Every structure is written in structure tokens, then in C-alpha cells.
Coordinates of N, CA and C in Angstrom, one line a residue:
M145 N -22.0 7.0 10.7 CA -21.1 8.1 10.6 C -21.5 9.2 11.6
R146 N -20.5 9.7 12.2 CA -20.7 10.8 13.1 C -19.9 12.0 12.7
L147 N -20.7 13.1 12.4 CA -20.1 14.3 11.8 C -19.0 14.9 12.8
P148 N -19.2 14.9 14.1 CA -18.2 15.5 15.0 C -16.9 14.7 14.9
L149 N -17.0 13.4 14.7 CA -15.7 12.6 14.6 C -15.0 12.8 13.3
I150 N -15.8 12.9 12.2 CA -15.3 13.2 10.9 C -14.6 14.6 10.9
K151 N -15.2 15.6 11.6 CA -14.6 16.9 11.7 C -13.3 16.8 12.5
H152 N -13.3 16.1 13.6 CA -12.1 16.0 14.4 C -11.0 15.3 13.6
L153 N -11.3 14.2 12.9 CA -10.3 13.6 12.1 C -9.8 14.4 10.9
S154 N -10.7 15.2 10.4 CA -10.3 16.1 9.3 C -9.3 17.2 9.8
N155 N -9.5 17.6 11.1 CA -8.5 18.5 11.7 C -7.2 17.9 11.9
L156 N -7.2 16.6 12.3 CA -6.0 15.8 12.5 C -5.2 15.7 11.1
I157 N -5.9 15.5 10.1 CA -5.3 15.4 8.7 C -4.7 16.7 8.4
E158 N -5.4 17.8 8.6 CA -4.9 19.1 8.3 C -3.6 19.5 9.1
K159 N -3.6 19.0 10.4 CA -2.5 19.3 11.3 C -1.3 18.5 11.0
Y160 N -1.5 17.2 10.7 CA -0.4 16.3 10.5 C -0.4 15.8 9.0
D161 N -1.0 14.7 8.7 CA -0.9 14.2 7.3 C -2.0 13.1 7.2
Q162 N -2.5 13.0 6.0 CA -3.6 12.0 5.8 C -3.0 10.5 5.8
D163 N -1.7 10.4 5.7 CA -1.1 9.1 5.7 C -1.5 8.3 7.0
Y164 N -1.5 9.1 8.1 CA -1.9 8.4 9.4 C -3.3 7.8 9.3
I165 N -4.2 8.5 8.7 CA -5.6 7.9 8.5 C -5.6 6.7 7.6
E166 N -4.9 6.9 6.5 CA -4.9 5.8 5.5 C -4.2 4.5 6.1
E167 N -3.2 4.7 6.9 CA -2.5 3.5 7.5 C -3.4 2.9 8.6
T168 N -4.1 3.7 9.3 CA -5.0 3.3 10.3 C -6.1 2.4 9.7
I169 N -6.6 2.8 8.6 CA -7.7 2.1 7.9 C -7.1 0.7 7.5
V170 N -5.9 0.7 7.0 CA -5.3 -0.6 6.6 C -5.2 -1.5 7.8
V171 N -4.8 -1.0 9.0 CA -4.6 -1.8 10.2 C -6.0 -2.3 10.6
L172 N -7.0 -1.5 10.7 CA -8.3 -1.9 11.1 C -9.0 -2.9 10.1
D173 N -8.7 -2.7 8.8 CA -9.3 -3.6 7.8 C -8.6 -5.0 8.0
N174 N -7.4 -5.0 8.3 CA -6.7 -6.3 8.6 C -7.2 -6.9 9.9
L175 N -7.5 -6.1 10.9 CA -8.0 -6.6 12.2 C -9.3 -7.3 12.0
I176 N -10.1 -6.9 11.1 CA -11.4 -7.5 10.9 C -11.3 -9.0 10.6
E177 N -10.2 -9.4 10.0 CA -10.0 -10.8 9.6 C -9.4 -11.7 10.8
A178 N -9.2 -11.1 11.9 CA -8.7 -11.8 13.1 C -9.6 -12.9 13.5
R179 N -9.1 -14.1 13.9 CA -9.9 -15.1 14.5 C -10.5 -14.7 15.8
G180 N -11.7 -15.1 16.0 CA -12.3 -14.9 17.3 C -12.9 -13.5 17.6
I181 N -12.9 -12.7 16.5 CA -13.4 -11.3 16.7 C -14.9 -11.4 16.8
K182 N -15.5 -10.7 17.7 CA -17.0 -10.7 17.9 C -17.7 -9.8 17.0
E183 N -19.0 -10.1 16.8 CA -19.8 -9.3 15.9 C -19.9 -7.8 16.4
E184 N -20.0 -7.6 17.7 CA -20.1 -6.2 18.2 C -18.8 -5.5 17.9
E185 N -17.6 -6.2 18.0 CA -16.3 -5.6 17.7 C -16.2 -5.3 16.2
L186 N -16.8 -6.1 15.4 CA -16.8 -5.8 13.9 C -17.6 -4.6 13.6
D187 N -18.7 -4.4 14.3 CA -19.6 -3.2 14.1 C -18.8 -2.0 14.5
V188 N -18.1 -2.0 15.6 CA -17.4 -0.8 16.1 C -16.2 -0.5 15.1
I189 N -15.5 -1.5 14.7 CA -14.4 -1.3 13.7 C -15.0 -0.7 12.4
G190 N -16.1 -1.3 12.0 CA -16.7 -0.8 10.8 C -17.1 0.7 10.9
E191 N -17.6 1.1 12.0 CA -18.0 2.4 12.3 C -16.8 3.4 12.3
I192 N -15.7 2.9 12.9 CA -14.5 3.7 12.9 C -14.0 3.9 11.5
I193 N -13.9 2.8 10.8 CA -13.4 2.9 9.4 C -14.3 3.8 8.6
S194 N -15.6 3.8 8.7 CA -16.4 4.7 7.9 C -16.2 6.2 8.3
N195 N -15.9 6.4 9.6 CA -15.6 7.8 10.0 C -14.2 8.2 9.4
L196 N -13.2 7.3 9.4 CA -11.9 7.6 8.8 C -12.0 7.9 7.3
E197 N -12.8 7.0 6.6 CA -13.0 7.2 5.2 C -13.7 8.6 4.9
G198 N -14.7 8.9 5.8 CA -15.4 10.1 5.6 C -14.4 11.3 5.8
S199 N -13.5 11.2 6.7 CA -12.6 12.4 6.9 C -11.7 12.5 5.7
L200 N -11.3 11.4 5.0 CA -10.5 11.5 3.8 C -11.3 12.2 2.7
E201 N -12.6 11.9 2.6 CA -13.5 12.5 1.6 C -13.6 14.0 1.8
V202 N -13.8 14.4 3.1 CA -13.9 15.8 3.5 C -12.6 16.5 3.1
R203 N -11.5 15.9 3.4 CA -10.2 16.5 3.1 C -10.1 16.7 1.6
K204 N -10.5 15.8 0.7 CA -10.5 16.0 -0.7 C -11.3 17.2 -1.1
L205 N -12.5 17.4 -0.5 CA -13.3 18.5 -0.8 C -12.6 19.9 -0.4
T206 N -12.0 19.9 0.8 CA -11.3 21.1 1.2 C -10.1 21.4 0.3
K207 N -9.5 20.4 -0.2 CA -8.4 20.6 -1.1 C -8.8 21.3 -2.4
K208 N -10.1 21.0 -2.8 CA -10.7 21.6 -4.0 C -11.2 23.0 -3.7
G209 N -11.0 23.5 -2.5 CA -11.3 24.9 -2.2 C -12.5 25.2 -1.3
M210 N -13.2 24.1 -0.9 CA -14.3 24.3 0.0 C -13.8 24.6 1.4
T211 N -14.7 25.3 2.2 CA -14.3 25.5 3.6 C -14.6 24.1 4.3
Q212 N -14.1 23.9 5.5 CA -14.4 22.7 6.2 C -15.9 22.5 6.4
K213 N -16.6 23.5 6.8 CA -18.0 23.5 7.0 C -18.8 23.1 5.7
E214 N -18.4 23.7 4.6 CA -19.1 23.3 3.3 C -18.8 21.9 3.0
A215 N -17.5 21.5 3.2 CA -17.1 20.1 2.8 C -17.9 19.1 3.7
L216 N -18.0 19.4 5.0 CA -18.7 18.5 5.9 C -20.2 18.4 5.5
N217 N -20.8 19.5 5.2 CA -22.2 19.5 4.8 C -22.4 18.8 3.5
T218 N -21.5 19.0 2.5 CA -21.6 18.4 1.2 C -21.5 16.8 1.3
F219 N -20.5 16.4 2.1 CA -20.3 15.0 2.4 C -21.5 14.4 3.0
M220 N -22.0 15.0 4.1 CA -23.1 14.4 4.8 C -24.4 14.3 3.9
K221 N -24.6 15.3 3.1 CA -25.7 15.3 2.1 C -25.6 14.2 1.1
R222 N -24.3 14.0 0.7 CA -24.1 12.9 -0.3 C -24.3 11.5 0.4
V223 N -23.9 11.4 1.6 CA -24.0 10.1 2.4 C -25.5 9.8 2.7
T224 N -26.2 10.8 3.1 CA -27.6 10.6 3.5 C -28.5 10.4 2.3
S225 N -28.1 10.8 1.1 CA -28.9 10.6 -0.1 C -28.7 9.2 -0.7
I226 N -27.7 8.4 -0.2 CA -27.4 7.1 -0.8 C -28.6 6.2 -0.4
G227 N -29.1 5.5 -1.4 CA -30.2 4.6 -1.2 C -31.6 5.2 -1.3
K228 N -31.6 6.5 -1.6 CA -33.0 7.1 -1.7 C -33.5 7.1 -3.1

């Protein structure tokens, strides 16, 4: 996950609508099942999906009243603590 990408996507959600992100996740998730897709391509798609999902989580936090900066920091703290 890359915080600058998540921030950029969160701004996109704020400007337009989170439906764009949700529909993109569906498309990419379906693309993973395509025949002949390479391992490197799967890795890239997986990374993109994780950033898209992260932006949705940040958006949820901002809807609860956090600033974008607080939401990004909270989200990254939660992600980096997984598995510890």
C-alpha cells in the first residue's frame, strides 16, 4: 500500500463518488481470473486493489468526522499493526 496513492484516490472519491472505486475493484477482481495472466500482473493488480480498498476505508473514517490526514494516519497505523 502506498499512502500517496490512497490519498489521491480519497480525493477522487471526495470530488466524484466512491462508486467509481467500487466498480473498478469489481473489474480488477474479475480480471485476476483471466486466462494467461502472469504472476507479475497479478501482483500489480493486487497492489492496485489494496490501494483502492484503502481509499474506501479512509473515506469511511472521514465521513465519521476525521480530517483526511487523521484518517490516513489511522488507517496506516491499523494496516502496519496487522500481524504484529
